[in-house]
CSV table of C-alpha atoms and ligand atoms in Angstrom, one decimal:
chain,number,residue,atom,x,y,z
A,729,MET,CA,-51.9,192.3,-39.4
A,730,GLU,CA,-55.8,193.2,-37.4
A,731,ASN,CA,-56.0,193.0,-33.4
A,732,ILE,CA,-58.6,190.8,-33.1
A,733,THR,CA,-59.5,191.6,-30.0
A,734,THR,CA,-61.2,195.2,-31.2
A,735,ARG,CA,-64.2,192.7,-32.3
A,736,PRO,CA,-67.0,191.8,-30.3
A,737,ASP,CA,-66.9,188.0,-28.9
A,738,LEU,CA,-69.4,185.5,-30.1
A,739,ALA,CA,-69.6,184.5,-26.6
A,740,SER,CA,-71.0,187.1,-25.2
A,741,LEU,CA,-73.1,188.5,-27.2
A,742,ASN,CA,-77.4,188.2,-26.8
A,743,LEU,CA,-79.9,188.2,-28.9
A,744,LEU,CA,-80.5,191.8,-29.4
A,745,GLN,CA,-76.9,192.8,-29.8
A,746,LEU,CA,-76.2,190.3,-32.9
A,747,GLN,CA,-79.3,191.0,-34.3
A,748,VAL,CA,-78.0,194.5,-33.9
A,749,LEU,CA,-74.9,194.0,-35.8
A,750,MET,CA,-76.5,190.8,-38.5
A,751,LYS,CA,-78.4,194.4,-40.0
A,752,THR,CA,-74.6,196.2,-39.8
A,753,TRP,CA,-74.0,193.2,-41.7
A,754,GLY,CA,-76.7,193.3,-44.4
A,755,LEU,CA,-78.9,190.2,-43.0
A,756,PRO,CA,-81.3,189.3,-41.7
A,757,ALA,CA,-82.5,190.1,-37.9
A,758,PHE,CA,-83.3,187.2,-37.7
A,759,ARG,CA,-80.6,185.5,-38.6
A,760,ALA,CA,-79.7,185.3,-34.9
A,761,LYS,CA,-81.9,183.4,-33.2
A,762,GLN,CA,-80.5,180.6,-35.8
A,763,VAL,CA,-76.7,181.3,-34.6
A,764,LEU,CA,-77.1,181.8,-31.3
A,765,ASP,CA,-78.8,178.6,-30.7
A,766,TRP,CA,-75.8,176.9,-31.7
A,767,ARG,CA,-73.5,178.8,-29.9
A,768,ASN,CA,-76.0,178.1,-26.2
A,769,LYS,CA,-75.3,174.3,-27.2
A,770,GLY,CA,-71.9,174.9,-26.7
A,771,ILE,CA,-71.3,175.2,-30.5
A,772,LEU,CA,-68.8,178.3,-31.1
A,773,ASP,CA,-67.2,177.3,-34.2
A,774,VAL,CA,-69.0,178.7,-37.5
A,775,SER,CA,-68.7,175.7,-40.0
A,776,LEU,CA,-70.4,172.8,-37.5
A,777,MET,CA,-73.0,175.2,-37.4
A,778,LYS,CA,-75.1,173.3,-40.7
A,779,ASN,CA,-78.3,175.5,-41.6
A,780,LEU,CA,-76.4,178.4,-41.9
A,781,ALA,CA,-76.1,180.3,-44.9
A,782,GLU,CA,-73.0,180.2,-46.5
A,783,PRO,CA,-73.2,184.4,-46.1
A,784,VAL,CA,-74.1,184.4,-42.3
A,785,LYS,CA,-71.0,182.1,-41.9
A,786,THR,CA,-68.8,184.4,-43.7
A,787,ALA,CA,-69.9,187.2,-42.1
A,788,LEU,CA,-69.7,185.8,-38.3
A,789,GLU,CA,-65.9,184.5,-39.3
A,790,ALA,CA,-65.1,187.6,-40.5
A,791,ASN,CA,-66.2,189.8,-37.7
A,792,LEU,CA,-66.6,187.7,-34.8
A,793,ASN,CA,-64.2,186.1,-32.7
A,794,THR,CA,-65.2,183.3,-32.5
A,795,GLN,CA,-62.9,180.8,-30.7
A,796,PRO,CA,-61.9,182.7,-26.9
A,797,LEU,CA,-60.6,179.1,-25.6
A,798,LYS,CA,-58.5,176.4,-26.8
A,799,LEU,CA,-58.7,173.0,-24.9
A,800,VAL,CA,-54.8,171.8,-24.0
A,801,THR,CA,-56.2,168.5,-21.9
A,802,LYS,CA,-59.5,166.7,-19.9
A,803,GLN,CA,-58.8,164.4,-17.8
A,804,LYS,CA,-61.9,162.4,-16.2
A,805,SER,CA,-62.0,160.6,-12.8
A,806,GLU,CA,-63.6,157.5,-11.3
A,807,ASP,CA,-66.6,159.3,-9.6
A,808,GLY,CA,-67.4,161.4,-13.3
A,809,THR,CA,-65.6,164.5,-12.9
A,810,ARG,CA,-63.8,165.9,-15.1
A,811,LYS,CA,-60.8,169.1,-15.0
A,812,TYR,CA,-60.8,171.0,-17.8
A,813,LEU,CA,-57.4,173.0,-18.9
A,814,PHE,CA,-58.2,176.1,-21.6
A,815,ALA,CA,-55.3,178.1,-23.4
A,816,LEU,CA,-56.4,181.6,-24.3
A,817,GLN,CA,-56.8,182.8,-27.4
A,818,ARG,CA,-56.8,186.4,-27.0
A,819,GLN,CA,-53.9,187.6,-29.3
A,820,ASN,CA,-50.4,187.6,-27.0
A,821,GLN,CA,-52.6,185.8,-24.2
A,822,SER,CA,-52.1,181.5,-25.9
A,823,THR,CA,-49.8,180.7,-22.7
A,824,LYS,CA,-51.8,181.9,-20.5
A,825,HIS,CA,-54.0,178.8,-18.6
A,826,ILE,CA,-57.2,179.0,-16.4
A,827,GLU,CA,-59.2,175.6,-15.6
A,828,SER,CA,-62.5,174.5,-14.8
A,829,VAL,CA,-64.4,171.1,-14.0
A,830,LEU,CA,-67.3,169.2,-13.9
A,831,ILE,CA,-68.9,168.1,-11.0
A,832,PRO,CA,-71.8,165.9,-12.5
A,833,ASP,CA,-74.2,164.0,-9.7
A,834,GLU,CA,-77.7,162.4,-10.0
A,835,SER,CA,-79.2,165.4,-10.1
A,836,ARG,CA,-77.3,168.2,-11.5
A,837,GLY,CA,-74.0,169.3,-13.6
A,838,THR,CA,-72.2,171.6,-11.8
A,839,VAL,CA,-69.3,173.5,-13.5
A,840,CYS,CA,-67.1,175.6,-11.9
A,841,ILE,CA,-65.4,178.0,-13.5
A,842,SER,CA,-62.4,180.3,-13.4
A,843,SER,CA,-62.4,184.7,-13.4
A,844,GLN,CA,-58.8,185.0,-13.6
A,845,ALA,CA,-55.4,183.4,-14.9
A,846,GLY,CA,-53.9,183.0,-11.4
A,847,CYS,CA,-55.5,185.3,-8.1
A,848,VAL,CA,-54.2,188.5,-6.9
A,849,LEU,CA,-54.7,187.6,-3.5
A,850,ASP,CA,-52.4,185.5,-2.0
A,851,CYS,CA,-53.9,182.8,0.5
A,852,PRO,CA,-51.4,181.0,1.6
A,853,PHE,CA,-53.3,177.2,1.5
A,854,CYS,CA,-54.6,178.3,-1.6
A,855,HIS,CA,-52.5,176.7,-4.9
A,856,THR,CA,-53.8,179.0,-7.1
A,857,GLY,CA,-52.5,182.0,-4.6
A,858,THR,CA,-49.1,180.4,-5.0
A,859,GLN,CA,-49.0,180.5,-9.3
A,860,LYS,CA,-48.2,183.7,-10.7
A,861,PHE,CA,-51.3,185.6,-11.2
A,862,GLU,CA,-51.8,187.0,-15.6
A,863,GLY,CA,-54.8,188.6,-15.8
A,864,ASN,CA,-57.9,188.7,-15.6
A,865,LEU,CA,-60.5,187.5,-17.5
A,866,THR,CA,-63.4,188.6,-20.0
A,867,ALA,CA,-66.5,188.1,-20.0
A,868,ALA,CA,-66.8,185.7,-22.8
A,869,GLU,CA,-64.0,184.1,-21.1
A,870,ILE,CA,-65.4,183.1,-18.1
A,871,VAL,CA,-69.2,182.2,-20.2
A,872,ALA,CA,-66.6,180.1,-22.6
A,873,GLN,CA,-65.8,177.9,-20.5
A,874,VAL,CA,-69.8,177.0,-19.8
A,875,LEU,CA,-70.0,176.5,-23.1
A,876,ALA,CA,-66.6,174.5,-23.7
A,877,VAL,CA,-68.2,171.7,-20.6
A,878,LYS,CA,-71.4,171.8,-23.0
A,879,HIS,CA,-70.1,171.2,-26.4
A,880,ASP,CA,-67.8,168.3,-24.4
A,881,LEU,CA,-71.3,166.8,-22.9
A,882,LEU,CA,-72.9,166.4,-27.1
A,883,THR,CA,-69.3,164.7,-28.5
A,884,ASP,CA,-68.9,163.0,-24.7
A,885,PRO,CA,-71.8,162.2,-22.7
A,886,MET,CA,-72.2,161.3,-19.1
A,887,ASP,CA,-71.9,158.3,-18.0
A,888,GLN,CA,-75.3,156.5,-17.0
A,889,GLY,CA,-76.7,157.7,-13.9
A,890,LEU,CA,-74.8,160.7,-14.2
A,891,HIS,CA,-76.6,164.1,-15.4
A,892,PRO,CA,-75.9,164.9,-18.4
A,893,MET,CA,-76.6,168.6,-18.4
A,894,VAL,CA,-74.5,171.8,-16.7
A,895,THR,CA,-77.3,172.8,-14.1
A,896,HIS,CA,-75.9,175.1,-11.6
A,897,ILE,CA,-72.4,177.0,-12.3
A,898,VAL,CA,-70.6,177.9,-9.4
A,899,TYR,CA,-67.8,181.0,-9.5
A,900,MET,CA,-65.3,178.4,-7.1
A,901,GLY,CA,-62.2,178.2,-10.0
A,902,MET,CA,-59.3,179.9,-10.3
A,903,GLY,CA,-59.3,183.6,-9.0
A,904,GLU,CA,-61.1,185.9,-7.5
A,905,PRO,CA,-64.0,186.5,-9.0
A,906,LEU,CA,-65.2,190.4,-7.3
A,907,ALA,CA,-61.9,191.5,-8.4
A,908,ASN,CA,-62.8,190.9,-11.9
A,909,GLU,CA,-65.9,192.8,-11.4
A,910,LEU,CA,-66.8,194.5,-14.2
A,911,ALA,CA,-66.3,191.3,-16.1
A,912,VAL,CA,-67.9,189.4,-14.0
A,913,PHE,CA,-71.0,190.9,-13.6
A,914,GLU,CA,-71.4,191.2,-17.6
A,915,SER,CA,-70.7,187.3,-17.5
A,916,LEU,CA,-73.3,186.7,-14.9
A,917,ASP,CA,-75.6,188.8,-16.1
A,918,LEU,CA,-75.3,186.4,-19.6
A,919,LEU,CA,-75.8,183.8,-18.1
A,920,MET,CA,-79.0,184.7,-17.1
A,921,ASP,CA,-79.9,186.3,-20.1
A,922,GLU,CA,-83.6,184.5,-21.3
A,923,SER,CA,-81.7,184.7,-24.8
A,924,TYR,CA,-78.7,183.0,-23.0
A,925,PHE,CA,-78.3,180.2,-20.9
A,926,HIS,CA,-81.9,181.7,-18.9
A,927,LEU,CA,-80.5,181.1,-15.5
A,928,SER,CA,-82.3,182.0,-12.2
A,929,ARG,CA,-79.9,183.0,-9.6
A,930,ARG,CA,-80.8,180.9,-7.5
A,931,ARG,CA,-78.5,178.5,-9.9
A,932,ILE,CA,-75.5,180.4,-10.0
A,933,THR,CA,-72.7,180.4,-6.6
A,934,LEU,CA,-70.0,183.2,-6.5
A,935,SER,CA,-67.7,182.2,-4.0
A,936,THR,CA,-65.5,185.8,-2.6
A,937,SER,CA,-63.0,186.0,-0.1
A,938,GLY,CA,-64.7,188.7,1.3
A,939,LEU,CA,-64.3,192.1,-0.9
A,940,VAL,CA,-66.9,193.9,1.1
A,941,PRO,CA,-68.0,196.8,-1.1
A,942,GLN,CA,-67.9,194.5,-4.7
A,943,ILE,CA,-70.2,192.3,-2.6
A,944,VAL,CA,-72.6,194.6,-1.3
A,945,ARG,CA,-72.2,196.0,-5.5
A,946,LEU,CA,-72.7,191.8,-6.4
A,947,GLY,CA,-75.9,191.9,-4.4
A,948,ASP,CA,-77.5,194.8,-5.8
A,949,HIS,CA,-76.7,194.3,-9.3
A,950,ALA,CA,-77.5,190.3,-9.5
A,951,PRO,CA,-77.9,188.3,-5.7
A,952,VAL,CA,-76.8,185.4,-7.3
A,953,ASN,CA,-76.5,183.0,-4.3
A,954,LEU,CA,-73.0,183.9,-1.9
A,955,ALA,CA,-70.2,181.8,-0.5
A,956,ILE,CA,-67.4,182.8,1.8
A,957,SER,CA,-64.4,181.6,1.9
A,958,LEU,CA,-63.9,181.8,5.5
A,959,HIS,CA,-61.5,180.0,6.6
A,960,SER,CA,-60.9,181.6,10.3
A,961,ALA,CA,-63.4,183.6,12.1
A,962,ILE,CA,-60.8,185.1,14.2
A,963,ASN,CA,-59.0,188.4,13.0
A,964,HIS,CA,-55.6,187.9,13.6
A,965,ASP,CA,-55.5,184.6,12.1
A,966,ARG,CA,-57.2,185.4,9.1
A,967,ASP,CA,-55.3,188.0,8.4
A,968,THR,CA,-52.6,185.5,7.4
A,969,LEU,CA,-55.3,182.7,6.2
A,970,VAL,CA,-56.8,185.3,4.1
A,971,PRO,CA,-55.1,188.2,3.6
A,972,ILE,CA,-58.0,190.3,2.6
A,973,ASN,CA,-59.3,190.4,6.2
A,974,GLN,CA,-56.2,193.0,7.1
A,975,LYS,CA,-58.2,195.7,4.8
A,976,HIS,CA,-61.9,193.9,5.1
A,977,ASP,CA,-62.1,192.4,8.8
A,978,LEU,CA,-64.5,190.1,9.9
A,979,SER,CA,-66.7,192.7,11.5
A,980,SER,CA,-67.7,194.5,8.1
A,981,LEU,CA,-67.5,190.8,6.8
A,982,ARG,CA,-70.0,190.0,9.5
A,983,GLN,CA,-72.3,193.6,9.1
A,984,THR,CA,-71.9,193.0,4.7
A,985,LEU,CA,-73.2,189.6,5.0
A,986,ASN,CA,-76.8,190.7,7.6
A,987,ASP,CA,-77.4,193.1,4.7
A,988,TYR,CA,-76.7,190.7,1.8
A,989,PRO,CA,-80.1,189.8,0.2
A,990,LEU,CA,-80.8,186.5,-0.2
A,991,ALA,CA,-83.6,184.9,-2.6
A,992,LYS,CA,-86.4,182.6,-0.3
A,993,LYS,CA,-84.8,179.6,1.4
A,994,ARG,CA,-81.2,180.1,0.6
A,995,HIS,CA,-78.4,180.2,3.2
A,996,ILE,CA,-74.2,181.8,2.4
A,997,THR,CA,-72.1,179.2,2.6
A,998,LEU,CA,-68.8,180.3,4.9
A,999,GLU,CA,-66.3,178.0,3.3
A,1000,TYR,CA,-64.0,176.5,5.9
A,1001,VAL,CA,-60.8,174.0,4.4
A,1002,MET,CA,-59.7,172.6,7.4
A,1003,LEU,CA,-56.0,172.6,8.1
A,1004,LYS,CA,-54.4,170.6,11.2
A,1005,GLY,CA,-53.4,172.6,14.3
A,1006,ILE,CA,-54.6,176.5,12.8
A,1007,ASN,CA,-57.8,176.5,12.5
A,1008,ASP,CA,-59.0,173.4,14.0
A,1009,ARG,CA,-58.3,174.0,17.7
A,1010,ALA,CA,-61.0,174.3,20.4
A,1011,GLU,CA,-61.0,178.1,20.5
A,1012,ASP,CA,-61.5,178.3,16.5
A,1013,LEU,CA,-64.7,175.8,16.8
A,1014,LEU,CA,-65.5,178.9,19.9
A,1015,ALA,CA,-65.1,181.7,17.7
A,1016,LEU,CA,-66.8,180.1,14.4
A,1017,SER,CA,-70.1,179.3,16.4
A,1018,LYS,CA,-70.0,182.8,17.4
A,1019,PHE,CA,-69.3,184.3,13.9
A,1020,VAL,CA,-72.0,182.3,12.2
A,1021,ASN,CA,-75.7,183.9,11.5
A,1022,PRO,CA,-77.7,180.1,12.2
A,1023,GLU,CA,-80.9,181.7,10.2
A,1024,ARG,CA,-78.9,183.1,6.7
A,1025,GLU,CA,-75.8,181.0,7.2
A,1026,ARG,CA,-74.6,177.3,6.9
A,1027,VAL,CA,-70.4,175.9,7.6
A,1028,ASN,CA,-69.7,174.1,4.6
A,1029,LEU,CA,-66.1,172.3,6.4
A,1030,ILE,CA,-63.6,171.1,3.1
A,1031,ARG,CA,-61.3,168.1,3.7
A,1032,PHE,CA,-57.6,170.3,2.6
A,1033,ASN,CA,-56.4,168.5,-0.6
A,1034,THR,CA,-53.2,168.7,-0.6
A,1035,TYR,CA,-50.6,169.7,-3.5
A,1036,PRO,CA,-46.8,169.4,-3.9
A,1037,GLY,CA,-45.1,172.0,-2.0
A,1038,SER,CA,-47.8,172.7,0.8
A,1039,ALA,CA,-46.9,174.0,3.5
A,1040,TYR,CA,-50.1,172.7,5.0
A,1041,GLU,CA,-51.9,169.4,6.2
A,1042,GLY,CA,-54.8,168.6,6.4
A,1043,SER,CA,-57.2,168.0,9.8
A,1044,SER,CA,-57.8,164.6,10.2
A,1045,THR,CA,-61.1,163.1,9.6
A,1046,ASP,CA,-62.2,162.3,13.3
A,1047,THR,CA,-61.1,166.1,13.5
A,1048,VAL,CA,-63.4,167.6,10.9
A,1049,ASN,CA,-66.2,165.7,11.9
A,1050,ALA,CA,-66.0,167.0,15.6
A,1051,PHE,CA,-65.5,169.7,14.5
A,1052,ALA,CA,-68.7,169.1,12.5
A,1053,LYS,CA,-69.9,168.2,15.4
A,1054,GLY,CA,-69.4,171.0,17.5
A,1055,LEU,CA,-70.9,173.4,15.0
A,1056,ILE,CA,-74.5,171.8,14.8
A,1057,SER,CA,-74.6,171.2,19.1
A,1058,LYS,CA,-74.5,174.7,18.9
A,1059,GLY,CA,-77.8,174.6,16.0
A,1060,ILE,CA,-75.3,176.3,13.2
A,1061,ARG,CA,-76.0,173.8,10.3
A,1062,ALA,CA,-72.5,172.1,9.2
A,1063,THR,CA,-71.5,169.8,6.4
A,1064,VAL,CA,-67.9,168.5,5.4
A,1065,ARG,CA,-68.1,168.0,1.7
A,1066,ARG,CA,-68.1,165.3,-0.7
A,1067,SER,CA,-64.0,165.0,-1.9
A,1068,ARG,CA,-64.8,164.7,-5.5
A,1069,GLY,CA,-62.1,164.1,-8.4
A,1070,ASP,CA,-59.5,163.6,-5.8
A,1071,ASP,CA,-57.8,161.2,-8.5
A,1072,ILE,CA,-57.1,164.1,-10.7
A,1073,MET,CA,-56.4,166.7,-8.6
A,1074,ALA,CA,-59.7,168.8,-9.0
A,1075,ALA,CA,-58.7,171.3,-6.6
A,1076,CYS,CA,-58.3,174.9,-7.8
A,1077,GLY,CA,-54.9,175.4,-9.4
A,1078,GLN,CA,-53.8,172.1,-10.2
A,1079,LEU,CA,-54.3,170.8,-13.1
A,1080,LYS,CA,-52.5,174.0,-14.7
A,1081,THR,CA,-49.2,172.9,-12.3
A,1082,ALA,CA,-49.0,169.7,-13.3
A,1083,LYS,CA,-49.4,170.7,-17.0
A,1084,GLN,CA,-47.2,173.5,-16.4
A,1085,GLY,CA,-44.9,170.5,-14.9
A,1086,ILE,CA,-44.3,168.6,-17.6
A,1087,ALA,CA,-44.1,171.1,-20.8
B,1528,LIG,S1,-58.8,181.1,-2.2
B,1528,LIG,FE1,-59.3,182.4,-4.0
B,1528,LIG,S2,-58.9,184.3,-2.9
B,1528,LIG,FE2,-57.7,182.9,-1.8
B,1528,LIG,S3,-55.7,182.6,-3.5
B,1528,LIG,FE3,-56.9,180.9,-3.7
B,1528,LIG,S4,-58.2,181.8,-5.5
B,1528,LIG,FE4,-57.3,183.6,-4.7
């Protein structure tokens, strides 16, 4: 049986690459544009590409992987958030699942995508970190999550008042994106390619736990918006909460953030999940205020979404609000992230576990 993983993926081709393939198949290059018009709407099923001649459809089906992901479940929250669970379709990979979330509001539609099945890093408060690491995603599997959400919006439009399109992408789903550097960089290139989604770097945010050398290379390759999972500004506490800190500590992270090339009027976001008695004390506030560079950074305080078996509890609303006020009083921009999709457990890794629980 042919190993389909050796075929190119329709989800990861730009116009030039597909034109070259068309020529090798003895087909006119202009057909490539027609194919990508369908693909970019989220349609990867060749049989649905209505205006394509039969020989083109046959060549696509015979030579390309056209379905890198299979939708397993979709859940809709009352606030419009949609959460998707996908099975990988690479050979021998179909038991591996990943998840993506669409977060619509009035002015934008943001898709949160995964970069790995599970995560190699073991942040103890994070649900994905407690799950088995099952491997890196390919660039096609990363970008196909956005295609699948676009397809869903075609077939199941948003309720009135919510943005009907995908306008922003955040790499904040399962996995540490910079631990899958090559595929993630390739996926960024595709998202920004003018024959693909042609997204500006200002509409893409990559969230990392702080892999310092990779952040430097990201700044050189595709300086998209950056978010850092900080969660503590005290080295010995961060060593536990975000264990990559043992390798790249706060001082090396500080220097790297100072040097990261920011787009005009953009800030680096420091993500800080509020954990009761762990990182919400007076000394934590003091350390965080000293760490932040207010000219270039802002702090996003996140309410902890607890999950079955978690050893951590979220800080109370009063504590979160007092922490935010304390930062603001020191001239630091601080926001409390609005919780979206709580009723469908829209935090990292949770839908996947729910599915495994009923399997
Ligand atoms: S917080 Fe991010 S880096 Fe840490 S275990 Fe979870 S997914 Fe991985």
